[in-house]
Every structure is written in C-alpha cells, then in structure tokens.
Amino acid sequence: MSVIERLLRRDADGSSRTIGDLAIEPMRRRDLRGGVMAIESVSYPRPWSQGVFESEIAQVRSGTRRYLVARRPSAGAGRRGPVVGYAGLWFAADEGHITNVAVAPEEQRRGVATALLLGLADEAIRQGCTAWTLEVRVSSTGAQELYRRFGFAPAGVRTRYYENTEDAIVMWCNDIQGADYSTLLESIRTEVFS
C-alpha cells in the first residue's frame, strides 16, 4: 500500500479528523519525541516515561486504549504541524476512563483540550461506552470547569491521589449514547469551533 493510499484510508476510517483548525490524529510512537514527552514533562510533577506511553500505545491494537494528538497546521503543503496536546482513553466494559489530557503551555485556553475531549467523546461513543469517568486535581479548577461543560459531575474524592499529597475529584458523565449528549457535543463544537 502506498503512502497516499494509507493517508486516504486513515481519513476515510475516521481516525484522523479536523476540529476547528486542529488536526486530531491517533498518537503514534514518533509523536512521543515529536512533542508528547516535552508537553508531559511540563504538565505533571511526576511525568509518565516514554516506556509507559509506548506500553499504552501498544494496547491500542487490543482495543482497550485510544490516544489522540492535536496538531496546528504547519506552513508548507503536506507538512504536519507540531503536537500541541494529547489525550488518552482507557476502555473497561461499557465505560471509558480518561487517562490524561495535556496541552502545551503556550496553547492553553485556545481550544486544544476541548478539541481533544470532543475526539475522545467520539471514540467513547463509537466504542459503545454508556458512561465515562476521570480524576482531576482539586486545585485544577480550569480543568474541572471544562469537564463540567462536557457533562461530567463530581462523584467522590480520592484522598492524596496525586503524588500522595493532593486529592483528586472523581467525575462521571453518564448516558453518553443518548440524543441529549449528542446535542451537548454538537453545541460545544458549534460554540467553540464555528
């Protein structure tokens, strides 16, 4: 299969899409050195290693994980833009668990996390999940606000979850297969990216 055929197939099967001016694509191993590890290192006090990411990416083939990257357009025809954010989703039974969402500091508050969450929502729905969940730092009020926008509600607290020092709020979003959730996602797409 030629490179052009692979690119066309990737776009046709829905694995690469555009949300606003961002390309949302499956995370590949080359993306780790192409921006993911740099974003990871400035986003978390205890960042994941490249080996952890490689293990997670390897599990995508089994259908238990999905990792996406966001790219801004790059100057020049055919050039891929830099990775400006990434997010992951772990599937367990009929639920999805967001493993991480991280955005380059200079790209924060520019719609990258929203685009990634829209991509993950599409994946969770396609996978047949009826609900999805996540943990978020108590101090991360901006992230909590974003998750609430996507229908997540606090459901509990995990004491000292982060680095054995900071609590995590457990958030859930249910009934994601329904028409109401589809309408919510469409309203987010329209409001943010139109």
Short mmCIF file of N, CA and C in Angstrom, two decimals:
data_model
loop_
_atom_site.label_atom_id
_atom_site.label_comp_id
_atom_site.label_asym_id
_atom_site.label_seq_id
_atom_site.Cartn_x
_atom_site.Cartn_y
_atom_site.Cartn_z
N MET A 1 0.85 -1.17 0.00
CA MET A 1 0.00 0.00 0.00
C MET A 1 0.90 1.24 0.00
N SER A 2 0.60 2.19 -0.89
CA SER A 2 1.40 3.40 -0.99
C SER A 2 1.11 4.34 0.18
N VAL A 3 1.98 5.32 0.34
CA VAL A 3 1.78 6.31 1.39
C VAL A 3 0.47 7.06 1.17
N ILE A 4 0.18 7.43 -0.07
CA ILE A 4 -1.06 8.15 -0.36
C ILE A 4 -2.27 7.28 -0.03
N GLU A 5 -2.21 5.99 -0.39
CA GLU A 5 -3.33 5.11 -0.06
C GLU A 5 -3.53 5.00 1.45
N ARG A 6 -2.44 4.92 2.21
CA ARG A 6 -2.56 4.86 3.68
C ARG A 6 -3.17 6.13 4.23
N LEU A 7 -2.75 7.29 3.71
CA LEU A 7 -3.32 8.56 4.18
C LEU A 7 -4.81 8.65 3.86
N LEU A 8 -5.17 8.25 2.65
CA LEU A 8 -6.58 8.28 2.28
C LEU A 8 -7.39 7.33 3.14
N ARG A 9 -6.86 6.15 3.42
CA ARG A 9 -7.57 5.18 4.25
C ARG A 9 -7.73 5.72 5.66
N ARG A 10 -6.69 6.35 6.19
CA ARG A 10 -6.77 6.87 7.54
C ARG A 10 -7.88 7.91 7.64
N ASP A 11 -7.97 8.81 6.66
CA ASP A 11 -9.04 9.81 6.69
C ASP A 11 -10.40 9.17 6.50
N ALA A 12 -10.50 8.16 5.66
CA ALA A 12 -11.79 7.52 5.38
C ALA A 12 -12.32 6.74 6.58
N ASP A 13 -11.44 6.16 7.39
CA ASP A 13 -11.93 5.36 8.52
C ASP A 13 -12.15 6.20 9.78
N GLY A 14 -12.02 7.52 9.67
CA GLY A 14 -12.34 8.39 10.78
C GLY A 14 -11.25 8.53 11.83
N SER A 15 -10.07 7.96 11.60
CA SER A 15 -9.05 8.03 12.62
C SER A 15 -8.31 9.36 12.63
N SER A 16 -8.42 10.14 11.57
CA SER A 16 -7.84 11.47 11.52
C SER A 16 -8.95 12.43 11.13
N ARG A 17 -9.10 13.51 11.89
CA ARG A 17 -10.16 14.46 11.58
C ARG A 17 -9.72 15.86 11.98
N THR A 18 -10.46 16.83 11.50
CA THR A 18 -10.17 18.21 11.81
C THR A 18 -11.29 18.74 12.70
N ILE A 19 -10.90 19.38 13.78
CA ILE A 19 -11.85 20.04 14.67
C ILE A 19 -11.33 21.47 14.80
N GLY A 20 -12.11 22.42 14.28
CA GLY A 20 -11.63 23.79 14.21
C GLY A 20 -10.43 23.83 13.28
N ASP A 21 -9.34 24.45 13.73
CA ASP A 21 -8.13 24.47 12.91
C ASP A 21 -7.11 23.43 13.39
N LEU A 22 -7.57 22.47 14.17
CA LEU A 22 -6.67 21.44 14.71
C LEU A 22 -6.89 20.11 14.00
N ALA A 23 -5.79 19.45 13.69
CA ALA A 23 -5.85 18.07 13.21
C ALA A 23 -5.81 17.17 14.44
N ILE A 24 -6.79 16.29 14.58
CA ILE A 24 -6.84 15.33 15.69
C ILE A 24 -6.54 13.97 15.10
N GLU A 25 -5.46 13.36 15.55
CA GLU A 25 -4.97 12.11 14.97
C GLU A 25 -4.65 11.09 16.05
N PRO A 26 -4.61 9.82 15.68
CA PRO A 26 -4.14 8.81 16.64
C PRO A 26 -2.69 9.09 17.02
N MET A 27 -2.36 8.91 18.28
CA MET A 27 -0.98 9.07 18.73
C MET A 27 -0.14 7.92 18.17
N ARG A 28 1.02 8.26 17.66
CA ARG A 28 1.97 7.28 17.16
C ARG A 28 3.25 7.37 17.99
N ARG A 29 4.05 6.34 17.94
CA ARG A 29 5.31 6.35 18.71
C ARG A 29 6.17 7.55 18.36
N ARG A 30 6.20 7.92 17.08
CA ARG A 30 7.04 9.06 16.66
C ARG A 30 6.57 10.37 17.30
N ASP A 31 5.28 10.41 17.71
CA ASP A 31 4.76 11.62 18.36
C ASP A 31 5.35 11.82 19.75
N LEU A 32 5.85 10.74 20.35
CA LEU A 32 6.42 10.88 21.69
C LEU A 32 7.60 11.85 21.67
N ARG A 33 8.52 11.65 20.74
CA ARG A 33 9.65 12.57 20.62
C ARG A 33 9.26 13.84 19.88
N GLY A 34 8.13 13.77 19.16
CA GLY A 34 7.67 14.90 18.37
C GLY A 34 6.81 15.88 19.14
N GLY A 35 6.83 15.82 20.47
CA GLY A 35 6.11 16.81 21.26
C GLY A 35 5.43 16.28 22.50
N VAL A 36 4.99 15.03 22.49
CA VAL A 36 4.25 14.48 23.64
C VAL A 36 5.11 14.50 24.90
N MET A 37 6.34 14.00 24.81
CA MET A 37 7.19 13.92 26.02
C MET A 37 7.52 15.31 26.56
N ALA A 38 7.72 16.28 25.67
CA ALA A 38 8.01 17.65 26.13
C ALA A 38 6.80 18.23 26.86
N ILE A 39 5.61 18.01 26.31
CA ILE A 39 4.39 18.51 26.98
C ILE A 39 4.19 17.78 28.30
N GLU A 40 4.40 16.47 28.30
CA GLU A 40 4.25 15.68 29.53
C GLU A 40 5.16 16.19 30.63
N SER A 41 6.41 16.51 30.27
CA SER A 41 7.39 16.91 31.29
C SER A 41 7.06 18.24 31.95
N VAL A 42 6.35 19.14 31.25
CA VAL A 42 5.98 20.43 31.86
C VAL A 42 4.58 20.41 32.44
N SER A 43 3.83 19.32 32.23
CA SER A 43 2.45 19.26 32.68
C SER A 43 2.25 18.57 34.01
N TYR A 44 3.15 17.68 34.37
CA TYR A 44 2.95 16.85 35.56
C TYR A 44 4.20 16.81 36.43
N PRO A 45 4.01 16.88 37.75
CA PRO A 45 5.17 16.77 38.66
C PRO A 45 5.88 15.42 38.53
N ARG A 46 5.12 14.37 38.27
CA ARG A 46 5.69 13.04 38.04
C ARG A 46 5.24 12.54 36.67
N PRO A 47 5.94 13.00 35.63
CA PRO A 47 5.50 12.65 34.27
C PRO A 47 5.66 11.16 33.97
N TRP A 48 4.82 10.69 33.05
CA TRP A 48 4.97 9.32 32.54
C TRP A 48 6.27 9.24 31.75
N SER A 49 6.88 8.08 31.78
CA SER A 49 8.09 7.85 30.99
C SER A 49 7.70 7.51 29.55
N GLN A 50 8.68 7.55 28.67
CA GLN A 50 8.42 7.16 27.29
C GLN A 50 7.98 5.70 27.24
N GLY A 51 8.54 4.86 28.10
CA GLY A 51 8.16 3.46 28.15
C GLY A 51 6.68 3.26 28.51
N VAL A 52 6.17 4.06 29.43
CA VAL A 52 4.75 3.97 29.80
C VAL A 52 3.89 4.33 28.59
N PHE A 53 4.25 5.41 27.91
CA PHE A 53 3.48 5.79 26.72
C PHE A 53 3.55 4.71 25.64
N GLU A 54 4.73 4.15 25.43
CA GLU A 54 4.86 3.09 24.43
C GLU A 54 3.98 1.89 24.78
N SER A 55 3.92 1.55 26.06
CA SER A 55 3.06 0.45 26.51
C SER A 55 1.59 0.78 26.26
N GLU A 56 1.18 2.01 26.55
CA GLU A 56 -0.20 2.43 26.32
C GLU A 56 -0.54 2.39 24.83
N ILE A 57 0.36 2.90 23.99
CA ILE A 57 0.13 2.90 22.55
C ILE A 57 0.02 1.47 22.03
N ALA A 58 0.84 0.56 22.58
CA ALA A 58 0.78 -0.85 22.16
C ALA A 58 -0.58 -1.46 22.47
N GLN A 59 -1.24 -0.98 23.52
CA GLN A 59 -2.54 -1.53 23.90
C GLN A 59 -3.69 -1.01 23.04
N VAL A 60 -3.42 -0.03 22.19
CA VAL A 60 -4.44 0.49 21.29
C VAL A 60 -4.90 -0.64 20.35
N ARG A 61 -3.96 -1.46 19.89
CA ARG A 61 -4.31 -2.56 18.97
C ARG A 61 -5.31 -3.53 19.58
N SER A 62 -5.26 -3.72 20.88
CA SER A 62 -6.18 -4.66 21.54
C SER A 62 -7.58 -4.06 21.73
N GLY A 63 -7.70 -2.76 21.48
CA GLY A 63 -8.99 -2.10 21.63
C GLY A 63 -9.29 -1.60 23.03
N THR A 64 -8.31 -1.67 23.93
CA THR A 64 -8.55 -1.23 25.31
C THR A 64 -8.11 0.21 25.57
N ARG A 65 -7.43 0.84 24.61
CA ARG A 65 -6.95 2.21 24.78
C ARG A 65 -7.15 2.97 23.47
N ARG A 66 -7.18 4.30 23.62
CA ARG A 66 -7.18 5.19 22.47
C ARG A 66 -6.45 6.44 22.89
N TYR A 67 -5.44 6.83 22.14
CA TYR A 67 -4.67 8.05 22.41
C TYR A 67 -4.70 8.93 21.18
N LEU A 68 -4.93 10.21 21.39
CA LEU A 68 -5.01 11.18 20.31
C LEU A 68 -4.01 12.30 20.53
N VAL A 69 -3.55 12.89 19.43
CA VAL A 69 -2.74 14.10 19.48
C VAL A 69 -3.46 15.19 18.70
N ALA A 70 -3.20 16.42 19.07
CA ALA A 70 -3.71 17.59 18.35
C ALA A 70 -2.53 18.30 17.73
N ARG A 71 -2.72 18.74 16.49
CA ARG A 71 -1.68 19.48 15.78
C ARG A 71 -2.28 20.75 15.19
N ARG A 72 -1.50 21.82 15.19
CA ARG A 72 -1.87 23.04 14.48
C ARG A 72 -1.32 22.90 13.06
N PRO A 73 -1.96 23.56 12.09
CA PRO A 73 -1.44 23.50 10.73
C PRO A 73 -0.02 24.06 10.67
N SER A 74 0.76 23.52 9.75
CA SER A 74 2.14 23.97 9.58
C SER A 74 2.29 24.62 8.22
N ALA A 75 3.20 25.56 8.14
CA ALA A 75 3.44 26.23 6.86
C ALA A 75 4.00 25.23 5.86
N GLY A 76 3.56 25.31 4.63
CA GLY A 76 4.06 24.42 3.59
C GLY A 76 3.11 23.28 3.34
N ALA A 77 2.87 22.99 2.11
CA ALA A 77 1.93 21.93 1.73
C ALA A 77 2.45 20.57 2.18
N GLY A 78 1.55 19.81 2.77
CA GLY A 78 1.89 18.44 3.16
C GLY A 78 2.69 18.30 4.44
N ARG A 79 3.04 19.40 5.09
CA ARG A 79 3.82 19.32 6.33
C ARG A 79 2.89 19.16 7.51
N ARG A 80 3.24 18.24 8.38
CA ARG A 80 2.46 18.04 9.60
C ARG A 80 2.89 19.07 10.62
N GLY A 81 1.92 19.65 11.28
CA GLY A 81 2.22 20.63 12.30
C GLY A 81 2.71 19.97 13.58
N PRO A 82 3.20 20.77 14.51
CA PRO A 82 3.71 20.22 15.77
C PRO A 82 2.57 19.71 16.66
N VAL A 83 2.88 18.74 17.51
CA VAL A 83 1.93 18.27 18.51
C VAL A 83 1.77 19.39 19.54
N VAL A 84 0.52 19.79 19.78
CA VAL A 84 0.25 20.86 20.75
C VAL A 84 -0.55 20.34 21.95
N GLY A 85 -0.96 19.07 21.89
CA GLY A 85 -1.69 18.48 23.00
C GLY A 85 -1.96 17.01 22.73
N TYR A 86 -2.33 16.30 23.77
CA TYR A 86 -2.67 14.87 23.63
C TYR A 86 -3.64 14.47 24.72
N ALA A 87 -4.31 13.35 24.48
CA ALA A 87 -5.27 12.84 25.46
C ALA A 87 -5.41 11.34 25.27
N GLY A 88 -5.80 10.66 26.36
CA GLY A 88 -5.96 9.22 26.29
C GLY A 88 -7.23 8.74 26.94
N LEU A 89 -7.68 7.57 26.49
CA LEU A 89 -8.91 6.96 26.98
C LEU A 89 -8.69 5.47 27.12
N TRP A 90 -9.11 4.93 28.25
CA TRP A 90 -9.00 3.50 28.55
C TRP A 90 -10.42 2.96 28.60
N PHE A 91 -10.66 1.85 27.87
CA PHE A 91 -11.98 1.24 27.83
C PHE A 91 -12.04 0.06 28.77
N ALA A 92 -13.07 0.01 29.60
CA ALA A 92 -13.30 -1.10 30.52
C ALA A 92 -14.79 -1.40 30.51
N ALA A 93 -15.14 -2.57 30.01
CA ALA A 93 -16.55 -2.96 29.85
C ALA A 93 -17.25 -1.90 29.01
N ASP A 94 -18.31 -1.30 29.53
CA ASP A 94 -19.03 -0.28 28.75
C ASP A 94 -18.74 1.13 29.26
N GLU A 95 -17.56 1.33 29.84
CA GLU A 95 -17.17 2.63 30.35
C GLU A 95 -15.83 3.06 29.78
N GLY A 96 -15.65 4.35 29.67
CA GLY A 96 -14.38 4.92 29.26
C GLY A 96 -13.78 5.68 30.43
N HIS A 97 -12.47 5.62 30.55
CA HIS A 97 -11.76 6.34 31.62
C HIS A 97 -10.71 7.22 30.97
N ILE A 98 -10.83 8.52 31.13
CA ILE A 98 -9.84 9.44 30.58
C ILE A 98 -8.57 9.31 31.42
N THR A 99 -7.48 8.93 30.75
CA THR A 99 -6.22 8.72 31.46
C THR A 99 -5.43 10.01 31.60
N ASN A 100 -5.47 10.85 30.57
CA ASN A 100 -4.74 12.11 30.63
C ASN A 100 -5.21 13.05 29.53
N VAL A 101 -5.06 14.32 29.81
CA VAL A 101 -5.27 15.39 28.84
C VAL A 101 -4.20 16.41 29.16
N ALA A 102 -3.36 16.74 28.19
CA ALA A 102 -2.30 17.72 28.43
C ALA A 102 -2.12 18.58 27.18
N VAL A 103 -1.86 19.85 27.41
CA VAL A 103 -1.71 20.82 26.32
C VAL A 103 -0.45 21.63 26.58
N ALA A 104 0.29 21.91 25.51
CA ALA A 104 1.49 22.75 25.62
C ALA A 104 1.11 24.08 26.27
N PRO A 105 1.93 24.58 27.19
CA PRO A 105 1.58 25.81 27.92
C PRO A 105 1.18 26.97 27.02
N GLU A 106 1.88 27.17 25.91
CA GLU A 106 1.59 28.29 25.02
C GLU A 106 0.29 28.10 24.23
N GLU A 107 -0.28 26.90 24.28
CA GLU A 107 -1.52 26.59 23.56
C GLU A 107 -2.74 26.49 24.48
N GLN A 108 -2.52 26.65 25.78
CA GLN A 108 -3.63 26.52 26.72
C GLN A 108 -4.63 27.65 26.54
N ARG A 109 -5.92 27.35 26.77
CA ARG A 109 -7.03 28.29 26.63
C ARG A 109 -7.25 28.71 25.17
N ARG A 110 -6.86 27.80 24.24
CA ARG A 110 -7.05 28.08 22.81
C ARG A 110 -7.87 26.99 22.13
N GLY A 111 -8.59 26.17 22.92
CA GLY A 111 -9.48 25.16 22.36
C GLY A 111 -8.88 23.79 22.14
N VAL A 112 -7.61 23.60 22.46
CA VAL A 112 -6.95 22.31 22.21
C VAL A 112 -7.56 21.21 23.07
N ALA A 113 -7.69 21.44 24.37
CA ALA A 113 -8.26 20.42 25.25
C ALA A 113 -9.71 20.13 24.86
N THR A 114 -10.45 21.15 24.48
CA THR A 114 -11.83 20.94 24.04
C THR A 114 -11.88 20.05 22.81
N ALA A 115 -11.02 20.33 21.84
CA ALA A 115 -10.98 19.50 20.62
C ALA A 115 -10.59 18.07 20.95
N LEU A 116 -9.63 17.88 21.83
CA LEU A 116 -9.23 16.53 22.22
C LEU A 116 -10.35 15.79 22.93
N LEU A 117 -11.07 16.49 23.82
CA LEU A 117 -12.20 15.85 24.50
C LEU A 117 -13.32 15.51 23.53
N LEU A 118 -13.56 16.35 22.54
CA LEU A 118 -14.54 16.01 21.51
C LEU A 118 -14.11 14.73 20.77
N GLY A 119 -12.82 14.64 20.46
CA GLY A 119 -12.31 13.44 19.81
C GLY A 119 -12.45 12.21 20.68
N LEU A 120 -12.15 12.34 21.98
CA LEU A 120 -12.31 11.21 22.89
C LEU A 120 -13.78 10.84 23.05
N ALA A 121 -14.66 11.84 23.11
CA ALA A 121 -16.10 11.56 23.22
C ALA A 121 -16.57 10.75 22.02
N ASP A 122 -16.13 11.15 20.84
CA ASP A 122 -16.49 10.39 19.63
C ASP A 122 -16.02 8.95 19.73
N GLU A 123 -14.80 8.76 20.25
CA GLU A 123 -14.24 7.41 20.39
C GLU A 123 -15.03 6.59 21.42
N ALA A 124 -15.36 7.21 22.54
CA ALA A 124 -16.11 6.50 23.59
C ALA A 124 -17.48 6.07 23.07
N ILE A 125 -18.13 6.95 22.35
CA ILE A 125 -19.45 6.62 21.80
C ILE A 125 -19.32 5.52 20.75
N ARG A 126 -18.34 5.64 19.87
CA ARG A 126 -18.13 4.62 18.84
C ARG A 126 -17.82 3.26 19.45
N GLN A 127 -17.12 3.26 20.58
CA GLN A 127 -16.75 2.02 21.27
C GLN A 127 -17.95 1.41 22.01
N GLY A 128 -19.04 2.16 22.15
CA GLY A 128 -20.22 1.65 22.82
C GLY A 128 -20.28 1.96 24.30
N CYS A 129 -19.43 2.86 24.77
CA CYS A 129 -19.45 3.23 26.19
C CYS A 129 -20.78 3.93 26.51
N THR A 130 -21.30 3.64 27.68
CA THR A 130 -22.52 4.31 28.14
C THR A 130 -22.19 5.44 29.11
N ALA A 131 -20.96 5.44 29.63
CA ALA A 131 -20.51 6.47 30.57
C ALA A 131 -19.00 6.60 30.46
N TRP A 132 -18.50 7.73 30.95
CA TRP A 132 -17.05 7.87 31.07
C TRP A 132 -16.71 8.64 32.32
N THR A 133 -15.47 8.48 32.75
CA THR A 133 -15.05 9.00 34.05
C THR A 133 -13.62 9.53 33.96
N LEU A 134 -13.21 10.22 35.02
CA LEU A 134 -11.85 10.75 35.11
C LEU A 134 -11.57 11.16 36.55
N GLU A 135 -10.31 11.41 36.83
CA GLU A 135 -9.90 12.06 38.08
C GLU A 135 -9.25 13.38 37.70
N VAL A 136 -9.46 14.39 38.52
CA VAL A 136 -8.87 15.71 38.27
C VAL A 136 -8.41 16.28 39.60
N ARG A 137 -7.30 16.98 39.57
CA ARG A 137 -6.76 17.59 40.78
C ARG A 137 -7.77 18.57 41.39
N VAL A 138 -7.85 18.58 42.70
CA VAL A 138 -8.71 19.54 43.40
C VAL A 138 -8.30 20.97 43.04
N SER A 139 -7.01 21.20 42.84
CA SER A 139 -6.52 22.55 42.54
C SER A 139 -6.72 22.95 41.08
N SER A 140 -7.08 22.03 40.23
CA SER A 140 -7.20 22.31 38.80
C SER A 140 -8.62 22.75 38.43
N THR A 141 -8.97 23.96 38.86
CA THR A 141 -10.34 24.44 38.68
C THR A 141 -10.68 24.67 37.21
N GLY A 142 -9.71 25.07 36.40
CA GLY A 142 -9.96 25.27 34.97
C GLY A 142 -10.34 23.96 34.29
N ALA A 143 -9.61 22.89 34.62
CA ALA A 143 -9.93 21.58 34.04
C ALA A 143 -11.30 21.12 34.53
N GLN A 144 -11.59 21.33 35.79
CA GLN A 144 -12.91 20.93 36.32
C GLN A 144 -14.03 21.64 35.55
N GLU A 145 -13.84 22.92 35.27
CA GLU A 145 -14.84 23.68 34.53
C GLU A 145 -15.02 23.10 33.12
N LEU A 146 -13.92 22.77 32.46
CA LEU A 146 -14.00 22.16 31.13
C LEU A 146 -14.76 20.83 31.18
N TYR A 147 -14.45 20.00 32.16
CA TYR A 147 -15.12 18.70 32.26
C TYR A 147 -16.62 18.87 32.55
N ARG A 148 -16.97 19.84 33.37
CA ARG A 148 -18.40 20.09 33.63
C ARG A 148 -19.12 20.47 32.34
N ARG A 149 -18.45 21.23 31.52
CA ARG A 149 -19.03 21.61 30.23
C ARG A 149 -19.37 20.38 29.40
N PHE A 150 -18.59 19.31 29.54
CA PHE A 150 -18.82 18.07 28.82
C PHE A 150 -19.78 17.14 29.56
N GLY A 151 -20.41 17.63 30.61
CA GLY A 151 -21.41 16.85 31.31
C GLY A 151 -20.90 16.05 32.49
N PHE A 152 -19.64 16.19 32.84
CA PHE A 152 -19.09 15.46 33.99
C PHE A 152 -19.55 16.13 35.28
N ALA A 153 -19.83 15.32 36.28
CA ALA A 153 -20.23 15.82 37.59
C ALA A 153 -19.39 15.12 38.67
N PRO A 154 -19.04 15.85 39.73
CA PRO A 154 -18.27 15.23 40.82
C PRO A 154 -19.04 14.06 41.44
N ALA A 155 -18.32 12.99 41.73
CA ALA A 155 -18.95 11.80 42.31
C ALA A 155 -18.22 11.30 43.55
N GLY A 156 -17.07 11.89 43.85
CA GLY A 156 -16.31 11.44 45.01
C GLY A 156 -14.93 12.06 45.01
N VAL A 157 -14.16 11.71 46.03
CA VAL A 157 -12.80 12.21 46.17
C VAL A 157 -11.86 11.04 46.45
N ARG A 158 -10.71 11.05 45.78
CA ARG A 158 -9.64 10.09 46.09
C ARG A 158 -8.58 10.87 46.87
N THR A 159 -8.48 10.55 48.15
CA THR A 159 -7.58 11.27 49.03
C THR A 159 -6.12 11.01 48.66
N ARG A 160 -5.35 12.10 48.59
CA ARG A 160 -3.90 12.05 48.31
C ARG A 160 -3.59 11.23 47.06
N TYR A 161 -4.39 11.34 46.04
CA TYR A 161 -4.26 10.56 44.81
C TYR A 161 -3.03 10.96 44.00
N TYR A 162 -2.74 12.25 43.96
CA TYR A 162 -1.61 12.75 43.17
C TYR A 162 -0.38 12.93 44.04
N GLU A 163 0.67 12.21 43.67
CA GLU A 163 1.96 12.29 44.37
C GLU A 163 1.82 12.10 45.87
N ASN A 164 0.75 11.42 46.29
CA ASN A 164 0.47 11.16 47.70
C ASN A 164 0.34 12.46 48.50
N THR A 165 -0.03 13.56 47.81
CA THR A 165 -0.18 14.84 48.50
C THR A 165 -1.49 15.54 48.18
N GLU A 166 -1.96 15.44 46.92
CA GLU A 166 -3.14 16.21 46.53
C GLU A 166 -4.31 15.28 46.21
N ASP A 167 -5.49 15.70 46.68
CA ASP A 167 -6.71 14.92 46.41
C ASP A 167 -7.13 15.05 44.95
N ALA A 168 -7.85 14.04 44.51
CA ALA A 168 -8.46 14.05 43.18
C ALA A 168 -9.97 14.02 43.33
N ILE A 169 -10.64 14.78 42.50
CA ILE A 169 -12.09 14.70 42.40
C ILE A 169 -12.39 13.67 41.32
N VAL A 170 -13.22 12.70 41.64
CA VAL A 170 -13.67 11.71 40.65
C VAL A 170 -14.92 12.29 40.00
N MET A 171 -14.91 12.33 38.68
CA MET A 171 -16.06 12.88 37.95
C MET A 171 -16.59 11.82 36.98
N TRP A 172 -17.91 11.80 36.81
CA TRP A 172 -18.58 10.86 35.92
C TRP A 172 -19.50 11.61 34.98
N CYS A 173 -19.65 11.07 33.80
CA CYS A 173 -20.63 11.54 32.83
C CYS A 173 -21.36 10.31 32.32
N ASN A 174 -22.67 10.26 32.51
CA ASN A 174 -23.47 9.09 32.16
C ASN A 174 -24.31 9.34 30.91
N ASP A 175 -24.88 8.26 30.39
CA ASP A 175 -25.82 8.32 29.26
C ASP A 175 -25.23 9.01 28.03
N ILE A 176 -24.00 8.67 27.69
CA ILE A 176 -23.36 9.35 26.56
C ILE A 176 -23.81 8.81 25.20
N GLN A 177 -24.58 7.74 25.19
CA GLN A 177 -25.12 7.22 23.92
C GLN A 177 -26.41 7.92 23.52
N GLY A 178 -26.98 8.72 24.39
CA GLY A 178 -28.29 9.32 24.14
C GLY A 178 -28.26 10.56 23.26
N ALA A 179 -29.43 10.94 22.80
CA ALA A 179 -29.60 12.11 21.94
C ALA A 179 -29.22 13.40 22.67
N ASP A 180 -29.51 13.47 23.98
CA ASP A 180 -29.17 14.68 24.74
C ASP A 180 -27.66 14.91 24.75
N TYR A 181 -26.88 13.83 24.90
CA TYR A 181 -25.43 14.00 24.92
C TYR A 181 -24.90 14.37 23.53
N SER A 182 -25.48 13.80 22.52
CA SER A 182 -25.11 14.15 21.15
C SER A 182 -25.36 15.63 20.90
N THR A 183 -26.48 16.13 21.39
CA THR A 183 -26.82 17.55 21.26
C THR A 183 -25.81 18.41 22.02
N LEU A 184 -25.42 17.98 23.22
CA LEU A 184 -24.43 18.72 24.00
C LEU A 184 -23.11 18.81 23.24
N LEU A 185 -22.64 17.69 22.70
CA LEU A 185 -21.38 17.70 21.96
C LEU A 185 -21.45 18.61 20.74
N GLU A 186 -22.57 18.55 20.05
CA GLU A 186 -22.73 19.40 18.86
C GLU A 186 -22.74 20.87 19.25
N SER A 187 -23.36 21.20 20.39
CA SER A 187 -23.37 22.60 20.83
C SER A 187 -21.95 23.08 21.18
N ILE A 188 -21.14 22.21 21.77
CA ILE A 188 -19.75 22.56 22.07
C ILE A 188 -18.98 22.78 20.78
N ARG A 189 -19.13 21.87 19.81
CA ARG A 189 -18.45 22.03 18.51
C ARG A 189 -18.82 23.37 17.86
N THR A 190 -20.10 23.68 17.86
CA THR A 190 -20.59 24.89 17.21
C THR A 190 -20.09 26.13 17.93
N GLU A 191 -20.21 26.14 19.25
CA GLU A 191 -19.83 27.32 20.03
C GLU A 191 -18.34 27.61 19.95
N VAL A 192 -17.53 26.57 20.04
CA VAL A 192 -16.09 26.77 20.14
C VAL A 192 -15.41 26.86 18.77
N PHE A 193 -15.91 26.11 17.80
CA PHE A 193 -15.16 25.98 16.55
C PHE A 193 -15.87 26.52 15.31
N SER A 194 -16.93 27.31 15.51
CA SER A 194 -17.61 27.89 14.33
C SER A 194 -17.26 29.35 14.18
#
